[in-house]
Coordinates of C-alpha atoms and ligand atoms in Angstrom, one line a residue:
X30 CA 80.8 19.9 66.2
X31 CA 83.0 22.6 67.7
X32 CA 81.3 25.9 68.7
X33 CA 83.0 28.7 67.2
X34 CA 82.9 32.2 69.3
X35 CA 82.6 35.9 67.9
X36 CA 82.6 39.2 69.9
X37 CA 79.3 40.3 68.1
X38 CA 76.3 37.9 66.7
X39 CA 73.8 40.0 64.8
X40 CA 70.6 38.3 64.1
X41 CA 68.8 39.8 60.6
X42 CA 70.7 41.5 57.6
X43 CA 68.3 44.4 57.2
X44 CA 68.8 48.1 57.6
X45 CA 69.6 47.1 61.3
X46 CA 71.7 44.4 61.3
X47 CA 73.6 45.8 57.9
X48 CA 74.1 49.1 59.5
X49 CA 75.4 47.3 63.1
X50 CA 77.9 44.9 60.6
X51 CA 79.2 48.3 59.0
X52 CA 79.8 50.4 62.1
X53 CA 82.0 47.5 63.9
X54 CA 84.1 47.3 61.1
X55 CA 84.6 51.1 61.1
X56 CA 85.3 50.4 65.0
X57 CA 87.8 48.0 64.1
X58 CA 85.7 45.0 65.7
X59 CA 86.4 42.1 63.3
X60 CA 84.9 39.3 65.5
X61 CA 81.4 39.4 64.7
X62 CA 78.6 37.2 62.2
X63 CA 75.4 38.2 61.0
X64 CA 72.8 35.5 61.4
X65 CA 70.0 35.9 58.4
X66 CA 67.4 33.2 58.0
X67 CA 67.0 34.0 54.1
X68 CA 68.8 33.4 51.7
X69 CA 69.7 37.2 50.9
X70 CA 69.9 40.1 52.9
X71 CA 67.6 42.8 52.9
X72 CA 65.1 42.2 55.6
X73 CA 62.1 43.8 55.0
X74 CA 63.4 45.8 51.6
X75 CA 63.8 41.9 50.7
X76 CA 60.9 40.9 51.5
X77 CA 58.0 43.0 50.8
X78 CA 57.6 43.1 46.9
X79 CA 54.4 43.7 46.6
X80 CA 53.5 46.6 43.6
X81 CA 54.0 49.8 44.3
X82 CA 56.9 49.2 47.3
X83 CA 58.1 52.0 48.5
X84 CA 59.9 54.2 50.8
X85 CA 57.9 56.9 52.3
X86 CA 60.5 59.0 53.7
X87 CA 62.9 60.2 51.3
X88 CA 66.0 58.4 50.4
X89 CA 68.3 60.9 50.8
X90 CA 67.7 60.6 54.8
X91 CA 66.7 57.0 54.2
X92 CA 70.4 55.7 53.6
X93 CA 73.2 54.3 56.5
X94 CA 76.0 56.8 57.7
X95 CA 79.1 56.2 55.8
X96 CA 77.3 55.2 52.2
X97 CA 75.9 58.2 51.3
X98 CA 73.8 57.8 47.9
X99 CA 74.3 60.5 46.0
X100 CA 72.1 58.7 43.1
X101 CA 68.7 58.0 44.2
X102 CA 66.2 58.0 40.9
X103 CA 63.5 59.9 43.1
X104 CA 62.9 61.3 46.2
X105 CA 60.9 58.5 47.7
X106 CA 62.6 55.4 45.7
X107 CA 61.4 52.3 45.4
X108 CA 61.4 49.1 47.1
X109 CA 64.3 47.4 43.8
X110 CA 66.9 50.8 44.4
X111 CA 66.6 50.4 48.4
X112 CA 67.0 46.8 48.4
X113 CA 70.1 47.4 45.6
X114 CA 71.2 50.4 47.8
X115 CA 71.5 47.4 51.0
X116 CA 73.6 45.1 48.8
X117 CA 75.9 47.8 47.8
X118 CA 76.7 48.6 51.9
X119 CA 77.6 45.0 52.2
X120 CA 80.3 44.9 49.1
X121 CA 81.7 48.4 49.9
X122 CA 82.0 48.0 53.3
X123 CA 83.3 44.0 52.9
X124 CA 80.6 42.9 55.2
X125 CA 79.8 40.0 52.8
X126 CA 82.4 37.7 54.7
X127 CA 80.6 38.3 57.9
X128 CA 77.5 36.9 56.5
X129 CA 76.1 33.7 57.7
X130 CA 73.0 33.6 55.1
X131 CA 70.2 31.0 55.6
X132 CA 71.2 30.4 58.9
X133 CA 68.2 30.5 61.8
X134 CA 68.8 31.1 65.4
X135 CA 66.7 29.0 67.4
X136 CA 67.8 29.9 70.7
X137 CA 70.1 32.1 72.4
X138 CA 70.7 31.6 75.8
X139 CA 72.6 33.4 78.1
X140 CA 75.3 31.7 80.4
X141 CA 76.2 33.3 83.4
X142 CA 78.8 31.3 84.7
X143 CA 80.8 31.8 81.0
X144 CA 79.3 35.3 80.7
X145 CA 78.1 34.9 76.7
X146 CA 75.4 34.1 75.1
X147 CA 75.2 30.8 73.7
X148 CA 73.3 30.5 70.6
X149 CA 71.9 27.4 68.6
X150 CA 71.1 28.2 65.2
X151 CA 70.3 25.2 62.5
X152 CA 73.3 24.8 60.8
X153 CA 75.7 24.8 64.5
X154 CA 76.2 26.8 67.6
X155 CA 78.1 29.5 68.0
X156 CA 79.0 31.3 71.5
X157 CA 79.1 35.6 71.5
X158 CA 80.0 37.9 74.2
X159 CA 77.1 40.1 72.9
X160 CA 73.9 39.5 71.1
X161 CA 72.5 42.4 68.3
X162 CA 68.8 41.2 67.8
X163 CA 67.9 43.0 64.5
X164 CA 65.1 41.1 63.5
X165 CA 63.2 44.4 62.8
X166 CA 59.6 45.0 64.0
X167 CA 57.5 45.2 61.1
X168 CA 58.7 41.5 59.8
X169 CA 56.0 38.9 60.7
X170 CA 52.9 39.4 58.5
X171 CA 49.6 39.4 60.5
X172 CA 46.8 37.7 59.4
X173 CA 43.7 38.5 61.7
X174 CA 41.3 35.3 62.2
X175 CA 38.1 36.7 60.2
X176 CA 35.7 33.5 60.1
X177 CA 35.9 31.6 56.9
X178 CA 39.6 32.2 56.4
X179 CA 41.1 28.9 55.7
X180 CA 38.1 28.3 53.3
X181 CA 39.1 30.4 50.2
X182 CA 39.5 29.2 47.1
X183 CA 41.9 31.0 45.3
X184 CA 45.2 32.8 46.3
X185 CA 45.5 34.8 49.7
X186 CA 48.4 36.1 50.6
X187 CA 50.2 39.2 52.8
X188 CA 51.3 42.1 51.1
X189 CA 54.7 41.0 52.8
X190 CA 54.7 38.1 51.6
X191 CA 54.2 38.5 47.9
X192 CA 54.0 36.5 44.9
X193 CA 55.3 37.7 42.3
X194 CA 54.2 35.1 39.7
X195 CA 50.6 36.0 40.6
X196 CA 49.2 37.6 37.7
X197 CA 45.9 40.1 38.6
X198 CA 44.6 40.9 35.5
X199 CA 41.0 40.3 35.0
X200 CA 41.0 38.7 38.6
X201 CA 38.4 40.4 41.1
X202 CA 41.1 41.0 44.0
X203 CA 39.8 41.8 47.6
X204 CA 42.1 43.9 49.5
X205 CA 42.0 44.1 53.5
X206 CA 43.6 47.5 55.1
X207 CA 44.0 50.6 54.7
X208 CA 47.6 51.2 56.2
X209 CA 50.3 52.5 54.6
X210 CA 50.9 49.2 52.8
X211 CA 47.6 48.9 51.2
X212 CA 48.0 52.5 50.5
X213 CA 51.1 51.6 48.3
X214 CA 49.1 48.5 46.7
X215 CA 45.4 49.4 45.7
X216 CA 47.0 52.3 43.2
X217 CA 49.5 50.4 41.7
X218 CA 47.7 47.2 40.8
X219 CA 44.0 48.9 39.8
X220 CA 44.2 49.8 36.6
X221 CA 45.0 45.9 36.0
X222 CA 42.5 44.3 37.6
X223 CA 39.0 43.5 37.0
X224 CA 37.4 44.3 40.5
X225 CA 39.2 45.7 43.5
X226 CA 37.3 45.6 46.4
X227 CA 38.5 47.1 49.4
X228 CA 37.7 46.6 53.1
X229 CA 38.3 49.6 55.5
X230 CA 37.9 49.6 59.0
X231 CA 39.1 52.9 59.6
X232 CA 40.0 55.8 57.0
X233 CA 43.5 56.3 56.7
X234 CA 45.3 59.7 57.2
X235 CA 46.8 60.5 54.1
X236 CA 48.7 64.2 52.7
X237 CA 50.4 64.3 49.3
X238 CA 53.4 62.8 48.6
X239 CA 54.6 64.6 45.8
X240 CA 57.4 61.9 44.9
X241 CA 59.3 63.0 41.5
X242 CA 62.3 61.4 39.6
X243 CA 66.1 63.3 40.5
X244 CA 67.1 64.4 37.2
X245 CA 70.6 63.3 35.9
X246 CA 72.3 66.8 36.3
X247 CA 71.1 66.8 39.6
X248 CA 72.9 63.3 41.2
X249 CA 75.9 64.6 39.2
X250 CA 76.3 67.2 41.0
X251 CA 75.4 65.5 44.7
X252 CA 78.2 63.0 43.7
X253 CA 80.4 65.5 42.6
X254 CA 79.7 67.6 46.1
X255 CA 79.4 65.7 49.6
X256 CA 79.1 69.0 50.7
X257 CA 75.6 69.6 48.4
X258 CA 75.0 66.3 49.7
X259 CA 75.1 66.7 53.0
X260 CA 73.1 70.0 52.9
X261 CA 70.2 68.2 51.2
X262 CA 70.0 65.4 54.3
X263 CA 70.5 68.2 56.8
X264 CA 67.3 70.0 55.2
X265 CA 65.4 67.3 55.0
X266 CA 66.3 66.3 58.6
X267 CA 65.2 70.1 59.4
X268 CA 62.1 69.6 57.8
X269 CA 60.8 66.4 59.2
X270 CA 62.1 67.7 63.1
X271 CA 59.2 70.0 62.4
X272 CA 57.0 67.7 60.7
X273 CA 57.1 65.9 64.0
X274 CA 55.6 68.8 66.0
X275 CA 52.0 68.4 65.5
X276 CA 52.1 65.0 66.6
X277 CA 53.3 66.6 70.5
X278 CA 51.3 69.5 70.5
X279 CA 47.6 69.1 70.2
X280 CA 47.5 73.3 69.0
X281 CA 49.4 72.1 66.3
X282 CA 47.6 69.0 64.9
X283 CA 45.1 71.5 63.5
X284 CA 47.2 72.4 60.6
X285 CA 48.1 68.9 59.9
X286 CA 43.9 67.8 59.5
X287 CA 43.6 70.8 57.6
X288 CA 46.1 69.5 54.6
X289 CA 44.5 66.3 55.3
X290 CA 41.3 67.5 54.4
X291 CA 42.3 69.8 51.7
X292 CA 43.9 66.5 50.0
X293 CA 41.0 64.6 50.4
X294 CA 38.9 67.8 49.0
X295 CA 41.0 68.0 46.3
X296 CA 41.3 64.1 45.2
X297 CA 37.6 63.3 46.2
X298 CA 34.9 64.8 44.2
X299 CA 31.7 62.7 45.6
X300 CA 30.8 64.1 49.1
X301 CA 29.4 61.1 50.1
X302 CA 33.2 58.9 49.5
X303 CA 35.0 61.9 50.8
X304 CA 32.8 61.6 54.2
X305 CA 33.5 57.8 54.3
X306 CA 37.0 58.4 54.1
X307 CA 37.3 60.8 56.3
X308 CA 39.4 60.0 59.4
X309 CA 37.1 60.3 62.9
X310 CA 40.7 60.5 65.0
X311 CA 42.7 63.2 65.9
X312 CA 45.8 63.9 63.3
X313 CA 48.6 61.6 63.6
X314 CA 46.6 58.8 66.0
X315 CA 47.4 56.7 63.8
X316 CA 50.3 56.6 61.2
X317 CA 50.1 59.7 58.7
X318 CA 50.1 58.0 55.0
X319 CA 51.9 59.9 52.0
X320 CA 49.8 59.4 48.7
X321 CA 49.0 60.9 45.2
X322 CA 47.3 57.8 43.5
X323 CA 45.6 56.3 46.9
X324 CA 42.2 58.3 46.4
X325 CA 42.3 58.4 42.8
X326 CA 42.3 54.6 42.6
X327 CA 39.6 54.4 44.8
X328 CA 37.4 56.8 42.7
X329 CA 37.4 54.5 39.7
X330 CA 34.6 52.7 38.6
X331 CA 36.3 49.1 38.9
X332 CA 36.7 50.0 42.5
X333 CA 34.4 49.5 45.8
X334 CA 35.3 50.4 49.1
X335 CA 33.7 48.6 51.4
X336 CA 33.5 48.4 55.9
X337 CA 35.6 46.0 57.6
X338 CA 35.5 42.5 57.0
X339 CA 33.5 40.0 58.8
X340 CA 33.9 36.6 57.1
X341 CA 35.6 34.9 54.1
X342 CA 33.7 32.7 52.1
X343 CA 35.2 30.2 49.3
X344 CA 34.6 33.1 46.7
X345 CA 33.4 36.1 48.6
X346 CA 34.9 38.6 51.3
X347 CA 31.4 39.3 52.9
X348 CA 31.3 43.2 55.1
X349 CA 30.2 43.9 58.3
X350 CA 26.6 44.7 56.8
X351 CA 26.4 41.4 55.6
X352 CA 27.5 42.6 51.6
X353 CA 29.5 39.4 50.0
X354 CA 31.9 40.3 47.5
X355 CA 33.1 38.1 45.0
X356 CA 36.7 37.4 44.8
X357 CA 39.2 35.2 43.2
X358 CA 41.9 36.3 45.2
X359 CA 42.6 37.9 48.7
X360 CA 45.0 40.8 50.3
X361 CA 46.3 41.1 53.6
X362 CA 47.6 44.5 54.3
X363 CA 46.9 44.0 57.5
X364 CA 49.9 45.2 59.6
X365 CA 52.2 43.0 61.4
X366 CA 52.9 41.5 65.0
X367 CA 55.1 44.3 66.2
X368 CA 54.6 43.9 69.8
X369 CA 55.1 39.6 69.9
X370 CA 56.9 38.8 67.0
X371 CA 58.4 35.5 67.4
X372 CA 62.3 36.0 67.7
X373 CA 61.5 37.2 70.9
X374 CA 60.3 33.2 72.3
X375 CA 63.8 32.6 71.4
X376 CA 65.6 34.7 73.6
X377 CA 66.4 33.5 77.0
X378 CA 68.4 35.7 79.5
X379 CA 68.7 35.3 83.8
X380 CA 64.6 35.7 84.5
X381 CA 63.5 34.0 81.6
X382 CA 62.4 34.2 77.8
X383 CA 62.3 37.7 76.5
X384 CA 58.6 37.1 75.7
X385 CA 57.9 36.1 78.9
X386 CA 59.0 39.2 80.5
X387 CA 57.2 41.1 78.1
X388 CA 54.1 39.0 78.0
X389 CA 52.7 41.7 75.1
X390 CA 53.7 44.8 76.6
X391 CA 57.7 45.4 75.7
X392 CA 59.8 48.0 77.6
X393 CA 63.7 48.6 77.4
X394 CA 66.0 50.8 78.4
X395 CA 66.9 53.4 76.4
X396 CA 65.0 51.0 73.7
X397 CA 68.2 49.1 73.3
X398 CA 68.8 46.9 76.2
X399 CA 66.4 44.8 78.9
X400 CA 67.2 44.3 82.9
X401 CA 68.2 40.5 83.2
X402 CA 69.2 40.3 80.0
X403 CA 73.0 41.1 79.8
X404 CA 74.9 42.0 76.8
X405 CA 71.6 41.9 74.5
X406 CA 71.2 45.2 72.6
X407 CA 67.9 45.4 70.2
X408 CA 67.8 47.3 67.4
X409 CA 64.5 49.0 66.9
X410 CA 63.4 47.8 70.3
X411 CA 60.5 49.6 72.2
X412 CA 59.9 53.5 71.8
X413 CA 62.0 53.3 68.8
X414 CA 59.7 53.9 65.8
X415 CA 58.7 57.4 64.0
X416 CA 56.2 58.5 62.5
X417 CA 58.0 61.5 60.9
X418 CA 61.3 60.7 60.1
X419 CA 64.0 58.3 58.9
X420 CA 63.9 55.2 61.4
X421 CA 67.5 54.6 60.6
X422 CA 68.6 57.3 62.3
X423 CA 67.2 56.3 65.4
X424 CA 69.1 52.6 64.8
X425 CA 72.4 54.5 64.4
X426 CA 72.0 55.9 67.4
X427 CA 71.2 52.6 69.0
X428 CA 74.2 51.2 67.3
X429 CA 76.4 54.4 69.0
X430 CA 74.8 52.9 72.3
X431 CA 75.7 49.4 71.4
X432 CA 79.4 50.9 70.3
X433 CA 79.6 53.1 73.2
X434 CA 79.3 49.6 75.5
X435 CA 81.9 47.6 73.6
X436 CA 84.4 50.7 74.5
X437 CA 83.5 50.1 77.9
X438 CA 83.9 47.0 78.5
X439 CA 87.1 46.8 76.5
X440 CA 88.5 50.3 78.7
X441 CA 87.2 48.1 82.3
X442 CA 87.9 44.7 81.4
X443 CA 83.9 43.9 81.5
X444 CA 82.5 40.4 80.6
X445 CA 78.9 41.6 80.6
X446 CA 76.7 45.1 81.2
X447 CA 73.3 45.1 81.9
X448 CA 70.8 47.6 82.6
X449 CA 69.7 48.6 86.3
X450 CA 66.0 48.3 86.6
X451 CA 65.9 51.8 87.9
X452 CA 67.4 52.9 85.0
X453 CA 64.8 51.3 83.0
X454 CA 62.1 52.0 84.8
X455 CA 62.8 56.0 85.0
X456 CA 63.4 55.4 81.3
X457 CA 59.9 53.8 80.3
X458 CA 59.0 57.1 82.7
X459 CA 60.3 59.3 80.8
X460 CA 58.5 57.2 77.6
X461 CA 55.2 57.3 79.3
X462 CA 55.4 61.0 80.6
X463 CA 56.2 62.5 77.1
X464 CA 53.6 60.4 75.4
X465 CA 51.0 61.7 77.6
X466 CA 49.0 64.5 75.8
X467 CA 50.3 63.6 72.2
X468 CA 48.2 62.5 69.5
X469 CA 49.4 58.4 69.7
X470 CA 47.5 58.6 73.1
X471 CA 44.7 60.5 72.0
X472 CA 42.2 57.7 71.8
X473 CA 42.8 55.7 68.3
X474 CA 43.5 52.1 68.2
X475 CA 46.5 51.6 65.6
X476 CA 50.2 49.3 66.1
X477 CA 51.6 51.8 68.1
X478 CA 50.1 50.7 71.4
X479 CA 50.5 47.2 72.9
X480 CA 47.9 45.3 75.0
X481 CA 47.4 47.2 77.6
X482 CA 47.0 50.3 75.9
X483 CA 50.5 51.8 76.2
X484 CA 52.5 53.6 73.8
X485 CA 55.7 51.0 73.1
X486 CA 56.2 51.7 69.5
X487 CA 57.1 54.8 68.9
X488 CA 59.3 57.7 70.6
X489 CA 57.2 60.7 71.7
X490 CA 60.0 63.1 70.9
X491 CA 62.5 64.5 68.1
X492 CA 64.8 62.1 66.8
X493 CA 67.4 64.5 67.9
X494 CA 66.2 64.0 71.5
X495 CA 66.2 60.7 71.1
X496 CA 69.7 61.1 69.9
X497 CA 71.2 62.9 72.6
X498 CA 69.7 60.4 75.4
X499 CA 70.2 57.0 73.3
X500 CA 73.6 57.7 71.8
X501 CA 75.6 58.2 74.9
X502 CA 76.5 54.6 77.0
X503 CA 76.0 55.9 80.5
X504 CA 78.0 53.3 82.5
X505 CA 76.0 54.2 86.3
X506 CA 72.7 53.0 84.3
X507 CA 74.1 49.8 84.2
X508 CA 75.5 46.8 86.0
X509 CA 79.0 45.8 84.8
X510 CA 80.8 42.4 85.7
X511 CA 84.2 41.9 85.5
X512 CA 85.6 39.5 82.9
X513 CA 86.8 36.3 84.2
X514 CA 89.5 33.9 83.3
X515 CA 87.2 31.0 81.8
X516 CA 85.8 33.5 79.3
X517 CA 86.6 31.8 75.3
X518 CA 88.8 34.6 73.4
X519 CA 87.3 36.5 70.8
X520 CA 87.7 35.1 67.6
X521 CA 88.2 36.7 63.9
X522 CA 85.5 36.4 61.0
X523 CA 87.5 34.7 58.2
X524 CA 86.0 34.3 55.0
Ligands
N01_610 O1 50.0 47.8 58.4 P1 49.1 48.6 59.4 P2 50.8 48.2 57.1 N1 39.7 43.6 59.6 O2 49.1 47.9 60.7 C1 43.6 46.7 58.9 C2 55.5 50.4 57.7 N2 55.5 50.5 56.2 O3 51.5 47.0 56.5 O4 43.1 50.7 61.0 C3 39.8 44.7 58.8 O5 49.5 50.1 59.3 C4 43.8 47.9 59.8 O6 42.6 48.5 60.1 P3 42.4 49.4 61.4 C5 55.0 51.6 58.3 O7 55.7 51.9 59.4 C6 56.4 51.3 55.6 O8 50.0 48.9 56.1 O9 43.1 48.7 62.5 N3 40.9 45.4 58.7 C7 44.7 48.7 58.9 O10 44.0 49.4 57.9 C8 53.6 51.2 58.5 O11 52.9 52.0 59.5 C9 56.3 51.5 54.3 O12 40.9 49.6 61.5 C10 42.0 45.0 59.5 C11 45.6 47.6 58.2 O13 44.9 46.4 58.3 C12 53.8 49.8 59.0 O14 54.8 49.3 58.1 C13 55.4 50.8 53.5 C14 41.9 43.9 60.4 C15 46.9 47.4 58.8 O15 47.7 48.6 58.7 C16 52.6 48.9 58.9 O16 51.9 49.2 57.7 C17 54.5 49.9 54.1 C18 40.7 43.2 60.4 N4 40.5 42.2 61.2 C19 54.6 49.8 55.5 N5 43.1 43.8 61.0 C20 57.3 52.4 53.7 O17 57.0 53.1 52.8 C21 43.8 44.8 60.5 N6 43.2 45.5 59.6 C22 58.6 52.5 54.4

């Protein structure tokens, strides 16, 4: 079969890959494909359907430059209007013909004597001067090996991997988490259910959401007014730069556990639940969780919150204290692999697989690109995540980065640029000096850190700092190789 060759793969069609597809067409870069092992696009806004999906940043700063969406139904929309809002990007901006739906990469492999990556995905290979790995971090469901698991009888499943078909009235469900999914999930399916049991480790943080329908008049005028628009994203963007403060500064987290508590106070009637679910970690350890309906679910009678769980049984959770609850069907909201999910076995660049370098404990420069890995650009690689704003503005300016490169090696007639280990090193520095002292370091176990301990989720600073250092392509941070004769052209996408 003959291997076609594009400028740009992308690997996933969610926010990240989406987003990458739309900016290289507003660059003018037609030679790219978008490899997406479903059947639709979406990524995770695809994916997790469980009841009560939602966004918990609002969707006003939740939406890609260049498709503003003046007509969000609430300030926090849910998981249908996001996933809608996706497939709208991809018709306006004609990324559809880009596409290459239920297509899997397998492998890409770097080739340094042809200087691109050569990838084998199941339906053909392909060869690319640069690879976008999209694939998201929050994408492979994590099940933790409780003893007992593979011997229940009725339906488990992952909150990301949801069913709709499953019907929960008058089941007993058994819910495991507390995280932001779980959060989302206990609330909406309660009042349906016979029983909801639900195992906590650790109390969640939670403040009020405070999520309210946009009235008609209102997304009139937005879509009448890109200038009202615009103000509304710039005041939320305001608000959340500040929102991040108490995260940095310990003096600060003070005020954020005091509207924690008031929540609780005000939600939690019973002492002794409002104790048990109060958090023993400083504010912000772990991800803050926005919730109206969270602690008012778990104050109803057809509700128990129990401790962690210890084994599974055919028809029982049973709790660390030895408590089995019957159950006819189980919940994992238990996270995701964020710091070894699997795409990263598949990529192989000059000292190895990616996984293999990382070996649990990812680093990157500027959180976009990896030493001895040429032309790779992640989106939402390490240091990347919030926990205070809109993620995808930290993947546009990622995608600026990635942008920023292809100038550069079009202006210098580069085949390939690759980051210079002292570049990333006095990068993951700069990570590891700013997340000293913060409150992701204070002590908490949560997804944030990776095995050794180390902060390599999230990025200790504003996303406008993160902006102004990721945006930019420096060219002295990296090494640059000339192109060379036996280099395949670029091709153009057709349809
Ligand atoms: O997962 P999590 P999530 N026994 O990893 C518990 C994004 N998101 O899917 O805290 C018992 O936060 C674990 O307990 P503990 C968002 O970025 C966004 O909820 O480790 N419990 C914890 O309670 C979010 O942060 C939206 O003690 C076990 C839970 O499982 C990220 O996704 C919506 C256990 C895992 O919480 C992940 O959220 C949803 C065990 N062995 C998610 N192992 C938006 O609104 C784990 N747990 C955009």
């Amino acid at each position: 079969m003959p291997v076609s060759h594009v400028r740009v793969a992308i690997v996933g069609a969610g926010f990240g890959g989406i987003g990458t597809a739309a900016r290289l067409l507003d660059e003018g870069i037609d030679s790219f494909v978008v490899f997406e092992t479903g059947e639709q696009i979406g990524g995770v806004w695809r994916d997790n359907v469980y009841p009560g999906a939602a966004c918990d940043v609002e969707s006003h700063l939740y939406e890609l430059r260049g498709t503003p969406n003046p007509d969000w139904s609430r300030w926090f929309a849910r998981q249908p209007e996001i996933w809608a809002y996706l497939q709208r990007v991809v018709a306006e901006r004609g990324i559809g013909r880009h596409l290459r739906l239920a297509h899997t990469v397998e492998h890409a492999t770097w080739d340094d004597a042809a200087a691109v990556w050569r990838i084998e995905t199941d339906r053909g290979d392909w060869t690319a001067d640069v690879l976008v790995s999209a694939v998201g971090v929050l994408a492979e469901p994590r099940i933790p090996r409780i003893p007992g698991l593979d011997t229940f009888d009725g339906p488990a499943l992952h909150t990301a991997r949801w069913d709709p078909d499953l019907d929960l009235g008058r089941q007993r469900v058994a819910v495991i988490g507390t995280g932001a999914s779980a959060v989302q999930f206990v609330p909406a399916v309660q009042p349906d259910v016979e029983r909801l049991t639900l195992f906590m480790r650790t109390p969640p943080t939670l403040l009020a959401r405070r999520d309210r329908p946009l009235g008609h008049g209102w997304r009139q005028r937005l879509g009448r007014w890109p200038a009202a628009k615009q103000a509304v994203r710039a005041a939320l963007y305001g608000v959340h730069e500040a929102q991040g403060l108490p995260f940095r500064a310990p003096e600060l987290a003070g005020v954020g556990a005091w509207l924690a508590r008031r929540h609780l106070r005000a939600q939690v009637a019973d002492p002794a639940l409002r104790r048990r679910l109060t958090p023993g970690y400083r504010f912000g350890c772990k991800r803050v969780l926005l919730s109206d309906d969270f602690y008012p679910a778990v104050t109803q009678p057809n509700v128990t919150l129990a401790g962690g769980a210890a084994e599974i049984r055919p028809d029982a959770v049973v709790e660390a204290d030895g408590t089995a609850h019957p159950a006819d069907v189980l919940v994992f909201a238990t996270g995701f692999h964020v710091h070894d999910f699997p795409f990263i076995d598949r990529i192989v660049g000059h000292s190895g697989r990616l996984s293999e370098v990382w070996r649990g404990a990812p680093t990157a420069h500027v959180g976009t690109t990896v030493a001895g890995f040429p032309n790779l650009f992640l989106i939402q690689g390490p240091n990347t995540g919030l926990g205070h704003s809109s993620v995808i503005l930290m993947m546009e300016a990622q995608i600026d980065h990635l942008v920023g490169a292809l100038a550069a090696m079009d202006a210098h007639g580069l085949a390939s640029v690759e980051p210079r280990p002292q570049a990333q090193a006095a990068f993951v520095a700069e990570v590891d000096r700013l997340s000293e002292g913060t409150t992701w370091t204070s002590g908490c176990d949560s997804w944030y850190l990776d095995e050794s301990g180390r902060n390599a989720a999230i990025w200790p600073g504003s996303v406008g700092a993160f902006r102004r250092r990721v945006a930019p392509f420096v060219p002295s941070e990296y090494v640059a190789r000339r192109a060379t004769e036996a280099r395949p052209a670029a091709a153009a996408v057709t349809p």
